[in-house]
Amino acid sequence: MIGRRGIEVSLAIAEAAKLCRVEVISAYPITPQTHIVEHLSELVADGDLEASYITVESEHSALSACVGAAATGARTFTSSSSQGLELMHEILFVASGMRLPIVMAAANRALSAPLNIWNDHSDVMAARDTGWIMLFCTNGQEALDSIIIAYKIAEDRRVLMPVMVNIDGFTLTHVVEPVEFPAQETVDAFLPPYSPAYTLHPDKPVTMGAYGIPEIYTECKFAQETAMNNSKEVVIEVLDAFGKQFGRPYKVAETYQLEDADVVFIALGAMNENIMTAIDEMRTEEKKAGLVNLRLYRPFPGEELLALLKGKKRIAVVERVMPGGALNSPLFNEITSLAYRSGLTALIKNYVIALGGRDALQSDFRHIFDDMQQASAKDTRIKKGLNFAMIGVRA
Amino acid sequence: MTTLLPNVRTFAANVIPKEEFAVPGHRACTGCAEILAVRLALKGFGRDTIISMATGCMEIVSSPLPTTDWTLPWIHVAFENCAAVASGVESALKILRKKGKIPDKDVHVVAIAGDGGTMDIGLQSLSGALERYHKFTYICLDNEAYMNTGIQRSSGTPFGAMTTTSPPGKNSIGQSTWKKDMPKIAVAHNIPYVATACPSYPFDFLEKIRKAKMVDGPSYIHVLSVCPTGWRTPTDLSIRYGRLAVQTGVFPLYEVEDGKYRLTYNAEPLRPITEYLKGQGRFRHLTPDSIATIQKRITTDWEALKALSDSSAKAI
């Protein structure tokens, strides 16, 4: 499969894992991730991909098996979503703490209750501080490319951290998109075989996953945090290298019509494409809207974002997750923290939209634009009641 | 196979490997029979082994960073998933060997967990790994309660026993339920080898390890591990209490090869249960009535097991 073709994004993700020559796949089915793992099963069954596929009995075991396989020296892949990602939660920390370069495609979906199989970012946001590098995808091409990029980042000896590639459930996983497939040789040249420094093997026994007493735990976690922080440079380096080799350059944050924007939208994932369409429409009416599409969420690219937002007057942080009792939703808190500490004087407002598969409409973004234009400093102060604007909720 | 000559033992004191894979320096309690079981088991498995260990006593006493008790490759991930981790290790070994990325030799994968990590929180991951038929051995080190966290009851705690969450009192006999029959659950997965063992019978134990390693598929060994700290027994009597558990029929030694049961130690005539309960602080509150209840249950279970073993023998 080389060249440009129309394909369901889930299948493109599975094909990307194949292009990366993954050796152990361990996954448990959950909507809307299923097409990814089904296609991988087919690839293994047909002999197109030489890998062990472990059909585990739960997501907890899916990630646990990945940890075991990665520790043994195999390139491992898993995929999950929503409740499954939450069931993995405990092991997310172990995978990152043990510095194992596992790659996961997360088909983002809402969390119960009430049960909802449709798209939002509740699942990934509940896992955002687990020590995984987090990439978000806007379209099918990015999804395929991000899997390849993810392994390159994860396995870099300066990084050695798991990477979660976030793909919006249904709205991205289940759509057919034009995707450019690289040749196997191109991927092989970019991504050499995984060669870990330490593996589980009797010829050179090592102890992995020992426990940390108070005298050593702090140093372990500080080393991990430092590595996470330093990994940003590697991410940028890998994105550049990918651009050179594959002709599709990526940045940690992409922009659209940003330069003269009066109102800047910031969002994660596939919704950015809707926002771009809305911006096109608004621009015909002299409404100067712009966009920052955050592709790298962990480690948080503070400096890069700051450079993009400098001098901007109005910023709308649009998120697909409830704050859950916090003053605001997660990305807003990080953007305002950035602003506070760097003298950014923009008006920043928090919008929560499109939960559990509800559509984010063009009219919603126009509404946000108008609301932002009318906003004054008074509107952004902490007030009694909800400190975010809920878009598209029935009274 | 040795089934043809059931009385011939491969292991004797002078042929047990001298090499140690769990070395001195660990922090196990005085009189711990569990670390003894680990030491013996690893001698049986030998050098080409990878261990996936659950959180618990053995993990805690053996691996405080930056020190380690293990001279074998060893991984600990969490409490409930050592079987799933072992699945990953085994699958990775298989594919890496096929691709020529690691030396072309057999490496046996062993998952080790306690009774809580096996029968309670780890049951699902164990069941999954047995059903998927990974070639690995699972060892349950059963000391009959959550000893690592301070002697709380598990589904492996015997009826009547006092633990910190099954205290006897005006309205409580202590543990109010009967011990979960975990080996039977393992047998129900139709795996080639299941056995019970106890470090008080080291040669029987080592023989079972040898068989478990040889079978082409998953194997399960359930090991009774006397815990002086949790059982409130003198630290110098751990081996004796293990023997009493076997000789009273509380913990029969048997194996199940391809579904066929065989007692590997004939405990008849069973010694009275009082000999086993006596001296164990965890049972000291028991009344003659409740002891009689336990005796009745033990006898019934023994007879049932013997019948299974007899019918299996006839089938052969």
XYZ file of C-alpha atoms in Angstrom:
711
model
C 0.000 0.000 0.000
C 1.950 2.985 -1.269
C 0.730 6.386 -2.385
C -2.442 8.301 -1.831
C -5.714 6.469 -1.307
C -9.027 6.801 0.440
C -9.097 4.715 3.590
C -10.888 4.572 6.911
C -8.617 6.271 9.428
C -8.700 3.271 11.816
C -7.304 1.084 9.069
C -4.656 3.660 8.265
C -3.586 3.558 11.927
C -3.310 -0.235 11.825
C -1.323 0.014 8.589
C 0.939 2.557 10.282
C 1.640 0.067 13.086
C 2.483 -2.470 10.389
C 4.805 -0.006 8.669
C 6.523 0.389 12.050
C 6.969 -3.402 12.165
C 5.435 -3.733 15.624
C 6.304 -7.056 17.239
C 3.776 -7.458 20.025
C 0.223 -6.142 19.915
C -1.922 -6.475 22.980
C -5.389 -4.985 22.940
C -8.932 -5.433 24.128
C -11.866 -4.375 21.961
C -13.762 -1.214 22.799
C -15.852 1.044 20.615
C -14.661 3.122 18.726
C -11.173 1.573 18.706
C -12.313 -1.784 17.304
C -11.541 -1.236 13.622
C -7.912 -0.560 14.494
C -7.433 -3.841 16.348
C -9.568 -5.829 13.918
C -7.421 -4.747 11.016
C -4.245 -5.518 12.953
C -5.610 -9.000 13.665
C -6.185 -9.476 9.955
C -2.692 -8.298 9.108
C -1.240 -10.813 11.564
C -3.622 -13.603 10.477
C -2.722 -13.086 6.816
C 0.991 -13.073 7.541
C 1.361 -9.484 6.365
C 2.688 -8.497 9.761
C 5.048 -10.728 11.737
C 3.896 -10.057 15.266
C 2.440 -11.732 18.361
C -1.123 -10.566 18.865
C -2.243 -11.128 22.460
C -6.024 -11.197 22.742
C -6.140 -10.201 26.377
C -9.168 -10.354 28.649
C -9.149 -6.663 29.658
C -7.483 -3.347 28.985
C -5.652 -3.646 32.276
C -4.046 -6.806 31.010
C -3.570 -5.263 27.547
C -1.232 -2.642 28.882
C 0.310 -5.031 31.421
C 1.219 -7.412 28.615
C 2.679 -4.481 26.655
C 4.834 -3.625 29.659
C 6.095 -7.214 29.828
C 6.717 -7.354 26.083
C 8.448 -3.972 25.906
C 10.627 -4.924 28.875
C 11.597 -8.073 26.970
C 12.686 -5.918 24.035
C 9.776 -6.038 21.603
C 8.250 -3.050 19.840
C 4.758 -2.990 21.278
C 1.484 -1.449 20.256
C -1.869 -1.126 21.932
C -5.025 0.805 21.386
C -7.904 1.723 23.649
C -10.555 4.241 24.478
C -12.688 5.685 27.242
C -13.523 3.107 29.948
C -10.687 0.974 28.654
C -8.188 3.763 29.052
C -9.478 4.274 32.583
C -9.113 0.574 33.359
C -5.501 0.896 32.186
C -4.976 3.931 34.360
C -2.903 2.213 37.021
C -0.550 0.730 34.458
C -0.219 4.006 32.510
C 1.924 5.271 35.381
C 3.921 2.048 35.538
C 4.666 2.099 31.802
C 6.021 5.640 31.999
C 7.767 5.114 35.333
C 9.553 2.072 33.926
C 10.450 4.153 30.874
C 9.045 1.724 28.312
C 8.458 3.073 24.782
C 4.972 1.656 24.242
C 2.787 3.380 21.654
C -0.969 3.569 22.107
C -3.602 4.826 19.719
C -6.347 6.277 21.903
C -9.691 6.626 20.136
C -11.008 9.429 22.313
C -14.460 8.879 23.738
C -16.640 10.140 26.580
C -16.712 8.472 29.999
C -19.640 6.898 31.845
C -22.014 7.690 33.495
C -24.233 7.975 31.607
C -22.755 5.450 29.232
C -21.783 7.143 25.996
C -19.698 5.671 23.197
C -19.207 8.907 21.307
C -16.412 11.358 21.030
C -15.009 13.864 23.487
C -11.773 14.247 25.446
C -12.858 13.090 28.924
C -10.793 9.919 28.675
C -7.468 11.398 27.635
C -7.811 14.339 29.996
C -8.182 11.945 32.917
C -4.888 10.393 31.784
C -3.053 13.587 30.926
C -0.579 13.569 33.801
C 0.416 9.908 33.692
C 3.869 10.548 32.252
C 2.950 9.691 28.669
C 3.924 11.910 25.780
C 0.659 12.969 24.167
C 0.036 13.811 20.540
C -3.310 14.889 19.074
C -4.392 14.379 15.486
C -6.561 16.549 13.300
C -6.982 14.251 10.311
C -6.231 10.804 8.919
C -2.862 11.702 7.496
C -1.730 13.022 10.851
C -2.988 9.855 12.503
C -0.863 7.630 10.266
C 2.164 9.887 10.485
C 1.844 10.277 14.258
C 2.164 6.542 14.866
C 5.492 6.494 13.020
C 6.586 9.702 14.744
C 5.505 8.273 18.113
C 7.858 5.287 17.913
C 10.717 7.483 16.786
C 10.222 9.737 19.809
C 9.457 6.977 22.310
C 12.489 4.833 21.499
C 14.991 7.689 21.433
C 17.498 6.924 24.211
C 17.120 10.522 25.413
C 13.378 9.955 25.860
C 12.342 6.325 26.538
C 8.773 7.143 27.322
C 5.416 5.798 26.173
C 3.486 7.852 23.655
C -0.272 8.187 23.326
C -1.555 9.176 19.903
C -5.019 10.667 20.356
C -7.519 10.252 17.564
C -11.088 11.428 18.036
C -13.472 8.471 18.190
C -15.843 8.126 15.218
C -15.348 11.699 14.006
C -11.843 10.690 12.985
C -11.466 6.937 13.501
C -14.450 6.009 11.367
C -14.222 8.474 8.504
C -12.720 7.669 5.149
C -10.013 10.160 4.277
C -7.373 10.551 1.629
C -4.146 9.310 3.164
C -0.682 9.247 1.653
C 1.077 5.960 2.452
C 4.859 6.001 2.654
C 6.931 3.157 1.268
C 8.134 0.553 3.757
C 11.750 1.429 2.934
C 11.125 5.072 3.782
C 9.694 4.127 7.162
C 12.526 1.638 7.771
C 15.086 4.341 7.016
C 13.381 6.708 9.436
C 12.642 4.170 12.168
C 15.409 1.603 12.739
C 14.614 -1.580 14.722
C 14.073 -1.087 18.443
C 17.272 -1.784 20.340
C 16.793 -1.268 24.067
C 19.711 -0.932 26.461
C 18.232 -3.405 28.933
C 15.893 -6.311 28.368
C 14.613 -9.267 30.343
C 16.850 -12.139 29.351
C 18.762 -14.725 31.399
C 21.980 -14.018 29.488
C 22.118 -10.605 31.150
C 19.726 -10.604 34.099
C 18.290 -7.312 35.275
C 15.742 -6.403 37.927
C 12.918 -4.251 36.588
C 10.198 -2.581 38.592
C 11.919 -2.631 41.948
C 10.275 -0.500 44.597
C 11.508 2.904 45.664
C 12.005 3.650 49.316
C 11.622 7.292 50.447
C 15.380 7.778 50.115
C 15.219 7.099 46.372
C 11.643 7.597 45.127
C 11.940 11.378 44.849
C 15.088 11.112 42.749
C 13.441 8.549 40.440
C 10.438 10.755 39.854
C 12.556 13.867 39.418
C 14.696 12.093 36.836
C 11.545 11.003 35.002
C 10.088 14.504 35.069
C 13.334 15.994 33.823
C 13.420 13.481 30.990
C 9.819 14.305 30.118
C 10.674 17.971 30.052
C 13.761 17.380 27.914
C 11.824 15.193 25.525
C 10.221 18.269 23.969
C 13.438 19.032 22.100
C 13.475 15.480 20.760
C 9.835 15.776 19.693
C 10.666 18.928 17.732
C 13.728 17.265 16.250
C 11.724 14.198 15.198
C 8.933 16.312 13.690
C 11.550 18.193 11.649
C 13.239 14.991 10.546
C 9.889 13.506 9.585
C 9.098 16.570 7.507
C 12.397 16.279 5.660
C 12.053 12.572 4.982
C 8.336 12.357 4.242
C 7.629 15.847 2.938
C 5.011 16.574 5.564
C 6.398 18.977 8.141
C 4.684 19.169 11.531
C 5.033 21.516 14.462
C 4.139 21.057 18.116
C 1.380 23.591 17.493
C 0.006 24.416 14.062
C -1.609 27.745 13.267
C -4.288 28.934 10.887
C -4.940 32.590 10.017
C -3.201 33.530 13.207
C -1.180 36.549 12.174
C -3.873 39.244 12.238
C -6.414 37.389 14.337
C -8.522 39.394 16.759
C -9.798 36.224 18.374
C -7.583 33.146 18.645
C -9.138 29.730 19.115
C -7.082 27.050 20.843
C -8.239 23.449 20.637
C -7.109 19.836 20.506
C -7.887 17.156 17.955
C -10.199 16.820 14.986
C -12.391 19.739 16.043
C -9.638 21.999 14.741
C -10.772 21.208 11.208
C -14.284 22.421 12.038
C -12.799 25.554 13.507
C -10.747 26.168 10.364
C -13.884 25.896 8.243
C -15.658 28.305 10.585
C -12.711 30.676 10.346
C -12.904 30.629 6.545
C -16.550 31.553 6.764
C -15.997 34.274 9.346
C -13.142 35.758 7.375
C -15.516 36.438 4.462
C -17.385 38.694 6.862
C -14.289 40.515 8.041
C -14.335 38.616 11.306
C -10.677 38.074 12.025
C -10.562 34.674 13.678
C -7.432 32.557 13.949
C -6.414 29.201 15.360
C -3.712 27.479 17.358
C -4.046 23.740 16.922
C -2.119 22.086 19.714
C -0.587 18.834 18.442
C 1.755 18.148 21.359
C -0.015 18.243 24.693
C 2.564 16.457 26.902
C 5.188 17.667 27.449
C 3.342 20.963 27.349
C 5.010 23.238 24.782
C 4.817 26.405 26.869
C 7.497 28.457 25.142
C 6.263 27.599 21.663
C 2.696 28.495 22.569
C 3.811 31.720 24.138
C 5.647 32.726 20.984
C 2.462 32.144 18.987
C 0.174 33.939 21.414
C 2.366 36.968 22.094
C 0.497 40.192 21.399
C -2.843 38.458 20.951
C -5.732 40.214 22.624
C -8.467 37.602 22.832
C -8.029 33.849 23.259
C -10.842 31.289 23.327
C -9.801 27.945 24.804
C -12.319 25.447 23.445
C -12.365 22.071 25.166
C -14.293 18.842 25.016
C -14.189 17.950 28.695
C -15.915 19.119 31.878
C -13.752 20.728 34.548
C -15.036 18.161 37.054
C -15.096 20.565 39.950
C -12.016 22.527 38.957
C -12.517 26.201 38.161
C -11.890 25.487 34.510
C -11.097 22.706 32.082
C -7.485 21.511 31.894
C -6.083 23.258 28.830
C -7.552 26.592 29.924
C -5.812 26.275 33.276
C -2.515 25.710 31.517
C -2.952 28.579 29.064
C -3.861 31.009 31.845
C -0.929 29.797 33.915
C 1.277 30.509 30.907
C -0.244 33.968 30.518
C 0.074 34.857 34.183
C 3.740 33.979 34.300
C 4.757 35.660 31.079
C 2.922 38.930 31.049
C 0.450 37.891 28.381
C -2.420 40.339 28.840
C -4.959 38.738 26.530
C -8.532 38.139 27.595
C -8.779 34.366 27.882
C -12.088 32.569 28.100
C -12.970 28.957 28.581
C -15.608 27.220 26.430
C -16.750 23.655 26.922
C -18.326 22.146 23.835
C -19.294 18.939 22.034
C -19.425 16.398 24.839
C -20.309 12.758 24.247
C -20.528 13.047 20.484
C -22.611 16.215 20.247
C -21.621 18.114 17.113
C -19.615 21.305 17.330
C -21.457 23.488 14.820
C -20.105 26.320 12.720
C -22.642 28.536 14.462
C -21.108 27.561 17.807
C -17.730 28.929 16.767
C -19.337 32.097 15.404
C -21.080 32.459 18.722
C -17.784 32.016 20.555
C -16.159 34.612 18.287
C -18.902 37.155 18.978
C -18.837 36.399 22.675
C -15.063 36.903 22.734
C -15.289 40.202 20.900
C -17.756 41.553 23.402
C -15.843 40.260 26.399
C -14.227 42.678 28.798
C -11.751 42.098 31.610
C -14.701 41.917 33.986
C -15.957 38.769 32.220
C -12.789 36.827 32.852
C -12.622 37.438 36.608
C -13.372 34.572 38.950
C -17.031 34.696 39.763
C -19.607 32.826 41.774
C -21.024 29.880 39.858
C -19.536 28.305 36.750
C -16.363 29.895 35.482
C -16.619 28.565 31.962
C -19.111 28.987 29.148
C -21.053 25.902 28.144
C -21.797 25.791 24.443
C -24.802 23.996 23.009
C -26.503 22.923 26.221
C -30.278 22.923 26.540
C -31.696 24.934 29.386
C 7.102 -39.851 32.027
C 7.402 -40.349 35.720
C 3.752 -41.363 35.974
C 4.898 -44.838 34.957
C 7.157 -44.983 37.986
C 5.354 -42.789 40.471
C 7.623 -43.683 43.371
C 10.816 -42.729 41.604
C 11.911 -39.249 42.546
C 14.174 -37.302 40.252
C 15.302 -35.045 43.058
C 17.260 -35.934 46.129
C 19.227 -33.694 48.454
C 22.492 -34.282 46.632
C 21.138 -33.409 43.188
C 19.418 -30.162 44.052
C 21.284 -27.392 42.216
C 23.642 -25.492 44.478
C 23.265 -22.295 42.494
C 21.115 -19.679 44.226
C 18.767 -17.457 42.198
C 17.210 -15.673 45.162
C 20.278 -14.771 47.152
C 20.732 -14.009 50.858
C 20.183 -10.422 51.929
C 16.444 -10.244 51.385
C 14.214 -8.907 54.131
C 11.797 -11.814 54.630
C 10.592 -12.426 58.192
C 12.286 -15.002 60.370
C 10.762 -18.387 59.709
C 9.163 -17.352 56.398
C 8.342 -20.487 54.433
C 7.419 -18.458 51.390
C 10.928 -17.262 50.572
C 11.985 -20.867 51.039
C 9.403 -21.902 48.453
C 10.746 -19.266 46.042
C 14.304 -20.427 46.582
C 13.369 -24.055 45.916
C 11.176 -23.268 42.932
C 13.912 -21.284 41.220
C 16.400 -24.084 41.754
C 13.912 -26.272 39.950
C 13.441 -23.840 37.051
C 17.136 -23.070 36.680
C 19.103 -20.298 35.014
C 17.063 -19.817 31.832
C 14.055 -18.318 33.560
C 12.339 -14.936 33.620
C 10.207 -14.058 36.629
C 7.135 -11.844 36.571
C 6.240 -11.105 40.160
C 3.147 -9.509 41.624
C 3.250 -6.919 44.369
C 3.365 -8.646 47.733
C 5.666 -9.945 50.441
C 8.170 -11.578 48.102
C 8.392 -8.496 45.895
C 8.813 -6.135 48.824
C 11.433 -8.163 50.658
C 13.523 -8.719 47.539
C 13.733 -5.504 45.570
C 14.200 -2.202 47.348
C 16.034 0.022 44.865
C 18.970 0.087 44.340
C 19.420 -3.449 45.675
C 18.032 -6.720 44.381
C 17.727 -10.252 45.620
C 17.440 -11.712 42.128
C 20.144 -13.177 39.961
C 17.531 -14.052 37.343
C 15.774 -11.528 35.093
C 12.869 -10.265 37.160
C 10.032 -7.835 36.577
C 7.411 -6.408 38.871
C 4.602 -4.256 37.482
C 1.615 -4.266 39.832
C -0.484 -6.390 42.160
C -3.127 -7.978 39.940
C -1.382 -8.520 36.643
C 1.697 -10.740 36.920
C 0.038 -13.299 34.635
C -0.684 -10.631 32.014
C 2.875 -9.337 32.250
C 4.098 -12.922 31.842
C 1.891 -13.189 28.718
C 3.688 -10.193 27.278
C 7.116 -11.538 28.154
C 6.350 -14.955 26.697
C 4.863 -13.505 23.503
C 7.820 -11.171 23.079
C 10.322 -14.001 23.580
C 8.503 -16.053 20.969
C 8.483 -13.390 18.266
C 11.986 -12.068 19.006
C 13.357 -15.596 18.858
C 11.549 -16.240 15.590
C 13.019 -13.063 14.160
C 16.488 -14.012 15.359
C 16.778 -11.000 17.646
C 17.552 -13.064 20.758
C 19.509 -16.319 21.185
C 17.702 -19.408 19.940
C 17.089 -21.150 23.256
C 14.184 -21.988 25.539
C 13.574 -19.458 28.267
C 10.852 -20.334 30.749
C 8.534 -17.634 32.032
C 7.336 -17.881 35.625
C 4.671 -15.700 37.209
C 4.616 -15.574 40.993
C 1.944 -14.034 43.212
C 0.459 -14.483 46.651
C -3.004 -15.787 47.470
C -4.583 -12.341 47.235
C -2.737 -11.555 44.013
C -3.945 -14.868 42.589
C -7.341 -15.753 43.996
C -8.765 -12.269 44.511
C -7.419 -9.295 42.592
C -5.375 -11.274 40.057
C -7.902 -13.993 39.188
C -8.996 -12.364 35.937
C -5.529 -11.821 34.542
C -4.560 -15.368 35.567
C -7.655 -16.853 33.951
C -6.950 -14.932 30.748
C -3.347 -16.096 30.585
C -4.275 -19.746 31.248
C -7.029 -19.657 28.643
C -4.716 -18.121 26.034
C -2.420 -21.075 26.643
C 0.824 -19.186 27.063
C 3.721 -21.462 27.868
C 4.474 -20.342 31.383
C 4.222 -21.509 34.968
C 2.139 -19.651 37.501
C 3.051 -20.111 41.145
C 0.635 -19.048 43.828
C 2.378 -18.614 47.150
C -0.551 -19.079 49.502
C 0.026 -17.861 53.031
C -3.713 -17.554 53.499
C -4.119 -13.802 53.977
C -2.843 -10.391 52.881
C 0.270 -10.658 55.020
C 2.195 -7.857 53.330
C -0.410 -5.262 54.263
C -0.891 -6.604 57.781
C -2.803 -9.901 57.829
C -6.142 -9.028 56.217
C -8.423 -11.842 55.067
C -8.386 -13.047 51.486
C -10.437 -15.702 49.745
C -7.565 -18.040 50.615
C -8.021 -17.552 54.359
C -9.358 -20.745 55.980
C -12.674 -20.908 57.806
C -12.446 -19.687 61.377
C -9.076 -17.977 61.071
C -8.497 -14.681 62.785
C -7.161 -11.921 60.586
C -7.215 -8.171 61.061
C -10.333 -7.917 58.884
C -11.946 -11.130 60.079
C -11.548 -10.687 63.813
C -13.464 -13.091 66.046
C -15.984 -11.354 68.265
C -19.413 -11.570 69.781
C -20.942 -11.797 66.298
C -18.013 -13.336 64.459
C -16.262 -16.672 64.350
C -13.344 -15.107 62.500
C -13.186 -15.890 58.780
C -16.765 -16.914 58.022
C -16.259 -18.484 54.585
C -14.402 -21.538 53.285
C -11.136 -21.316 51.400
C -11.522 -20.864 47.657
C -10.479 -24.010 45.770
C -8.038 -22.276 43.453
C -6.308 -25.363 42.002
C -9.733 -26.597 40.876
C -10.327 -23.292 39.114
C -6.976 -23.720 37.370
C -7.936 -27.292 36.386
C -11.181 -25.967 34.921
C -9.091 -24.091 32.346
C -8.093 -27.467 30.858
C -4.399 -26.735 31.170
C -1.884 -29.578 30.999
C -0.520 -29.368 34.534
C -1.815 -28.273 37.924
C -0.288 -29.219 41.263
C -0.244 -28.349 44.929
C 3.013 -28.238 46.820
C 4.590 -27.193 50.083
C 8.223 -26.393 50.861
C 7.936 -28.819 53.790
C 8.111 -31.501 51.083
C 10.977 -30.182 48.974
C 11.486 -33.176 46.673
C 7.799 -33.431 45.863
C 7.863 -29.675 45.177
C 10.913 -29.832 42.898
C 9.473 -32.734 40.949
C 6.343 -30.717 40.310
C 8.385 -27.730 39.188
C 10.208 -29.983 36.745
C 6.928 -31.251 35.285
C 5.414 -27.779 35.174
C 8.379 -26.538 33.167
C 8.209 -29.439 30.725
C 4.576 -29.237 29.633
C 3.718 -27.535 26.381
C 1.366 -24.911 27.702
C 0.456 -23.221 30.953
C 1.006 -24.852 34.313
C -0.172 -23.847 37.755
C 1.353 -24.715 41.122
C -0.405 -23.791 44.325
C 2.052 -23.635 47.210
C 1.071 -23.507 50.860
C 3.493 -21.106 52.544
C 3.463 -21.069 56.308
C 3.596 -17.517 57.652
C 4.648 -17.296 61.322
C 3.879 -13.572 61.373
C 0.301 -13.980 60.185
C -0.491 -17.378 61.596
C 0.910 -16.503 64.994
C 3.141 -19.563 65.085
C 6.666 -19.971 66.472
C 9.226 -19.089 63.806
C 11.073 -22.373 64.187
C 8.019 -24.499 63.392
C 7.197 -23.409 59.831
C 8.294 -26.672 58.263
C 6.401 -28.648 60.863
C 3.162 -26.705 60.298
C 3.508 -27.306 56.576
C 3.786 -31.035 57.232
C 0.829 -30.957 59.618
C -1.276 -29.172 56.977
C -0.516 -31.997 54.560
C -0.837 -34.844 57.061
C -4.170 -33.648 58.475
C -5.633 -33.313 54.971
C -5.955 -29.536 55.283
C -3.644 -29.111 52.315
C -3.387 -32.345 50.300
C -0.464 -32.732 47.921
C -1.629 -33.755 44.472
C -1.148 -33.090 40.819
C -3.492 -32.972 37.852
C -1.924 -33.994 34.570
C -4.169 -33.412 31.571
C -7.156 -33.453 33.899
C -6.145 -36.637 35.731
C -5.812 -36.280 39.481
C -3.125 -38.081 41.450
C -2.341 -37.757 45.144
C 1.415 -37.391 45.462
C 1.337 -37.917 49.217
C -0.932 -40.404 50.894
C -1.901 -38.711 54.151
C -4.022 -41.580 55.414
C -4.829 -42.137 58.137
C -5.384 -38.383 58.442
C -4.094 -36.871 61.645
C -6.815 -35.050 63.615
C -7.250 -31.408 62.668
C -6.592 -30.312 66.250
C -2.910 -31.177 65.813
C -2.710 -28.581 63.059
C -4.876 -25.892 64.673
C -3.183 -26.199 68.038
C -0.474 -23.617 68.594
C -1.635 -21.366 65.776
C -2.653 -18.035 67.285
C -5.054 -17.380 64.428
C -7.218 -20.345 65.504
C -6.943 -20.090 69.272
C -10.470 -18.651 69.692
C -12.130 -21.652 68.055
C -14.636 -23.634 70.117
C -14.841 -27.451 70.017
C -18.000 -27.048 67.942
C -16.335 -25.042 65.240
C -13.336 -27.359 65.273
C -15.727 -30.248 64.690
C -17.245 -28.354 61.776
C -13.811 -27.848 60.252
C -12.864 -31.501 60.797
C -16.019 -32.624 59.022
C -15.332 -30.398 56.045
C -11.670 -31.438 55.773
C -12.602 -35.127 55.845
C -15.286 -34.666 53.200
C -12.937 -32.728 50.934
C -10.205 -35.341 51.363
C -12.570 -38.156 50.440
C -13.723 -36.267 47.373
C -10.143 -35.676 46.267
C -9.243 -39.305 46.895
C -12.205 -40.404 44.793
C -11.040 -38.144 41.971
C -7.546 -39.555 42.241
C -8.828 -43.161 42.300
C -11.072 -42.710 39.303
C -8.246 -41.037 37.397
C -5.997 -44.003 38.229
C -8.626 -46.413 36.907
C -8.959 -44.380 33.753
C -5.224 -44.784 33.150
